[in-house]
């Protein structure tokens, strides 16, 4: 069974930093691109960042470019998201999601983890 | 970025009804569109991909159609488990984007 388990969320003050982790199991992690997707309360999901299976290609949404860093450790089957200079607009549930496949399916996300809440407030 | 507009925002229906949700893209995305179902406190789950392909395990009462800029998700006979939020998502062009959602609620 494929499992994605996020951790590291919490309450942080504006301007602060947080690092999220995603531990995975049940599939060949090194064969898949991985992603972070977030969802603000009552809103639709918003893609945040993606990293290809080798880690050679990385993409960020404009809203987080320069503040967030996505990384992976294929030896530990894990994904991370380092978040700096956080603002209220970054509040939401952050999901780790596997890409459905390769090629044109890189931007299709399935499955997702259960998510972790990040709250940015003073 | 490609914008996705879903309608209606809320749809009230009864068990057994047939309902149709719409998603319009701001530019052509071919058939690179997915529909996700999300229930409260749970992550989204793919039900349709490539505009009309039923995801393994999704009920056969779900169907998708469309190409280019206009897409629909039809649930032919609503079941109690189908009341949820539905989001469309384009994966034609990064950065990948989602619609704002349609809530299917019980009438």
Coordinates of C-alpha atoms in Angstrom, one line a residue:
Chain A
X1 CA 0.0 0.0 0.0
X2 CA 1.3 3.4 -1.0
X3 CA 1.7 5.7 2.1
X4 CA 2.7 9.3 2.3
X5 CA 3.0 10.8 5.8
X6 CA 3.6 14.5 6.3
X7 CA 5.0 16.1 9.5
X8 CA 6.5 19.3 10.7
X9 CA 3.6 21.6 10.5
X10 CA 2.5 24.0 13.3
X11 CA 2.1 27.6 14.3
X12 CA 4.7 30.1 13.2
X13 CA 5.0 33.9 13.4
X14 CA 5.1 36.0 10.2
X15 CA 8.6 36.1 8.8
X16 CA 9.4 32.7 10.4
X17 CA 10.5 29.4 9.0
X18 CA 9.3 25.9 9.0
X19 CA 10.4 22.6 7.4
X20 CA 7.9 20.0 6.3
X21 CA 8.8 16.3 5.8
X22 CA 7.1 13.5 3.9
X23 CA 8.0 9.9 4.6
X24 CA 6.9 7.5 2.0
X25 CA 6.5 3.7 1.6
X26 CA 4.9 1.1 -0.6
X27 CA 6.4 2.2 -3.9
X28 CA 9.7 2.8 -5.7
X29 CA 10.2 6.4 -4.5
X30 CA 13.2 7.0 -6.8
X31 CA 11.0 6.4 -9.9
X32 CA 8.5 9.2 -9.3
X33 CA 8.4 12.9 -9.4
X34 CA 7.0 14.3 -6.1
X35 CA 5.1 17.4 -5.2
X36 CA 3.8 19.7 -2.5
X37 CA 0.3 21.1 -2.8
X38 CA -1.4 23.3 -0.3
X39 CA -4.9 24.3 0.5
X40 CA -6.0 27.4 2.3
X41 CA -9.1 27.0 4.5
X42 CA -12.2 26.9 2.3
X43 CA -10.3 27.2 -0.9
X44 CA -9.2 25.0 -3.8
X45 CA -5.8 23.3 -3.8
X46 CA -2.8 25.2 -5.0
X47 CA 0.3 23.6 -6.4
X48 CA 3.4 24.7 -4.6
X49 CA 6.5 22.8 -5.8
X50 CA 7.6 19.8 -7.7
X51 CA 10.9 17.8 -8.0
X52 CA 11.6 15.1 -10.6
X53 CA 12.6 11.6 -9.6
X54 CA 16.3 12.3 -9.9
X55 CA 16.1 15.7 -8.3
X56 CA 17.6 17.4 -11.3
X57 CA 14.6 19.4 -12.2
X58 CA 12.7 21.5 -9.7
X59 CA 9.7 23.8 -10.2
X60 CA 8.1 26.3 -7.9
X61 CA 4.9 28.3 -8.0
X62 CA 5.5 32.0 -8.4
X63 CA 4.0 32.6 -4.9
X64 CA 6.8 30.7 -3.2
X65 CA 9.7 31.0 -5.6
X66 CA 12.7 32.3 -3.6
X67 CA 11.2 31.5 -0.2
X68 CA 10.6 27.7 -0.4
X69 CA 13.0 24.9 -1.2
X70 CA 11.9 21.4 -2.2
X71 CA 14.3 18.5 -1.8
X72 CA 14.3 14.7 -1.7
X73 CA 16.4 11.9 -0.4
X74 CA 16.0 8.8 -2.5
X75 CA 18.0 6.7 -0.1
X76 CA 15.5 7.5 2.7
X77 CA 12.3 7.7 0.5
X78 CA 11.6 11.1 1.8
X79 CA 10.6 14.5 0.6
X80 CA 11.0 17.9 2.3
X81 CA 9.9 21.5 2.0
X82 CA 11.9 24.2 3.6
X83 CA 9.7 27.3 4.0
X84 CA 11.2 30.7 4.8
X85 CA 9.8 34.3 5.2
X86 CA 6.4 32.9 5.9
X87 CA 3.3 35.1 5.6
X88 CA -0.4 34.8 6.5
X89 CA -1.0 33.9 2.8
X90 CA 1.0 30.7 3.4
X91 CA -1.5 29.4 6.0
X92 CA -3.2 26.1 5.0
X93 CA -2.9 22.4 4.9
X94 CA 0.2 21.2 3.0
X95 CA 0.0 17.9 1.2
X96 CA 2.7 15.7 -0.1
X97 CA 1.6 14.1 -3.4
X98 CA 3.1 11.7 -5.8
X99 CA 3.0 12.3 -9.5
X100 CA 0.7 9.9 -11.3
X101 CA 3.3 9.0 -13.8
X102 CA 6.0 10.4 -16.0
X103 CA 5.9 12.6 -19.1
X104 CA 2.6 14.4 -19.4
X105 CA 1.3 12.9 -16.2
X106 CA 3.9 14.7 -14.0
X107 CA 1.4 17.4 -13.1
X108 CA -1.3 14.9 -12.2
X109 CA -1.2 14.2 -8.4
X110 CA -2.1 10.8 -7.0
X111 CA -2.0 9.7 -4.3
X112 CA -1.8 12.4 -1.6
X113 CA -0.8 12.3 2.0
X114 CA -3.2 13.2 4.7
X115 CA -1.7 16.7 5.0
X116 CA -0.2 18.8 7.7
X117 CA -1.5 22.2 8.9
X118 CA 0.7 25.3 8.7
X119 CA -0.6 28.4 10.5
X120 CA 1.1 31.7 10.1
X121 CA 0.0 34.2 12.7
X122 CA 1.3 36.6 15.3
Chain B
X1 CA -1.0 30.8 -15.6
X2 CA -4.1 28.9 -16.9
X3 CA -7.2 29.8 -14.9
X4 CA -9.9 27.2 -14.3
X5 CA -13.4 28.4 -13.6
X6 CA -15.9 25.9 -12.1
X7 CA -19.7 26.2 -12.1
X8 CA -21.8 26.1 -10.2
X9 CA -20.1 26.8 -6.8
X10 CA -22.7 24.8 -5.0
X11 CA -25.1 22.2 -6.4
X12 CA -28.0 20.8 -4.3
X13 CA -29.3 17.4 -5.4
X14 CA -30.9 14.2 -4.1
X15 CA -29.8 10.6 -4.1
X16 CA -30.5 9.2 -7.5
X17 CA -30.2 12.5 -9.4
X18 CA -27.9 13.0 -12.4
X19 CA -25.7 16.0 -12.0
X20 CA -23.3 17.8 -14.2
X21 CA -20.4 20.0 -13.1
X22 CA -18.5 22.3 -15.5
X23 CA -14.9 23.5 -15.7
X24 CA -13.7 26.1 -18.2
X25 CA -10.1 26.8 -18.9
X26 CA -8.7 30.2 -19.8
X27 CA -6.8 28.7 -22.8
X28 CA -6.7 25.3 -24.5
X29 CA -5.4 22.4 -22.4
X30 CA -6.2 19.6 -24.8
X31 CA -7.5 16.8 -22.7
X32 CA -5.0 17.3 -19.8
X33 CA -7.8 17.7 -17.2
X34 CA -8.5 15.8 -14.0
X35 CA -11.4 15.8 -11.6
X36 CA -10.8 15.3 -7.9
X37 CA -13.2 14.4 -5.2
X38 CA -12.6 15.7 -1.7
X39 CA -14.4 15.0 1.5
X40 CA -14.0 17.1 4.7
X41 CA -10.7 16.5 6.5
X42 CA -9.4 14.2 3.7
X43 CA -7.1 14.8 0.8
X44 CA -8.4 15.1 -2.8
X45 CA -8.7 11.9 -4.8
X46 CA -8.6 11.5 -8.6
X47 CA -11.8 10.3 -10.1
X48 CA -11.3 11.3 -13.8
X49 CA -8.1 12.0 -15.7
X50 CA -7.3 12.8 -19.3
X51 CA -10.7 14.5 -19.3
X52 CA -12.6 11.2 -19.6
X53 CA -10.6 8.3 -18.2
X54 CA -12.2 6.8 -15.1
X55 CA -9.6 6.3 -12.3
X56 CA -9.3 2.7 -11.1
X57 CA -11.7 2.2 -8.2
X58 CA -13.9 5.2 -9.0
X59 CA -17.6 4.4 -9.4
X60 CA -18.8 3.8 -12.9
X61 CA -21.5 6.4 -12.4
X62 CA -18.8 9.1 -12.9
X63 CA -18.0 10.2 -16.4
X64 CA -16.0 13.1 -17.9
X65 CA -16.0 14.8 -21.2
X66 CA -14.6 17.7 -23.1
X67 CA -11.4 19.0 -24.6
X68 CA -9.8 22.3 -25.3
X69 CA -11.3 24.7 -22.9
X70 CA -14.7 23.2 -21.8
X71 CA -15.1 20.2 -19.6
X72 CA -17.8 18.4 -17.7
X73 CA -18.1 15.9 -14.9
X74 CA -21.3 13.9 -14.8
X75 CA -22.5 11.7 -11.9
X76 CA -25.3 9.7 -13.4
X77 CA -27.0 8.6 -10.2
X78 CA -25.9 10.3 -7.1
X79 CA -25.1 8.1 -4.2
X80 CA -24.8 9.1 -0.5
X81 CA -21.0 8.8 -0.8
X82 CA -20.8 11.2 -3.7
X83 CA -21.7 14.3 -1.7
X84 CA -18.4 16.1 -1.5
X85 CA -16.3 18.9 -3.1
X86 CA -15.1 18.4 -6.6
X87 CA -12.1 20.2 -8.1
X88 CA -10.8 20.3 -11.7
X89 CA -7.1 20.6 -12.4
X90 CA -5.1 21.1 -15.5
X91 CA -1.8 19.4 -16.0
X92 CA -1.1 20.6 -19.6
X93 CA 1.1 23.4 -18.6
X94 CA 3.2 24.0 -15.4
X95 CA 2.3 25.8 -13.3
X96 CA -0.5 23.4 -12.7
X97 CA -3.7 24.9 -11.5
X98 CA -6.9 23.9 -9.9
X99 CA -10.5 25.3 -10.1
X100 CA -12.1 26.8 -7.1
X101 CA -14.4 23.8 -6.6
X102 CA -18.1 22.7 -6.7
X103 CA -19.7 21.5 -3.6
X104 CA -22.3 18.8 -4.2
X105 CA -24.7 18.9 -1.3
X106 CA -27.8 17.1 -0.3
X107 CA -31.0 18.9 -1.1

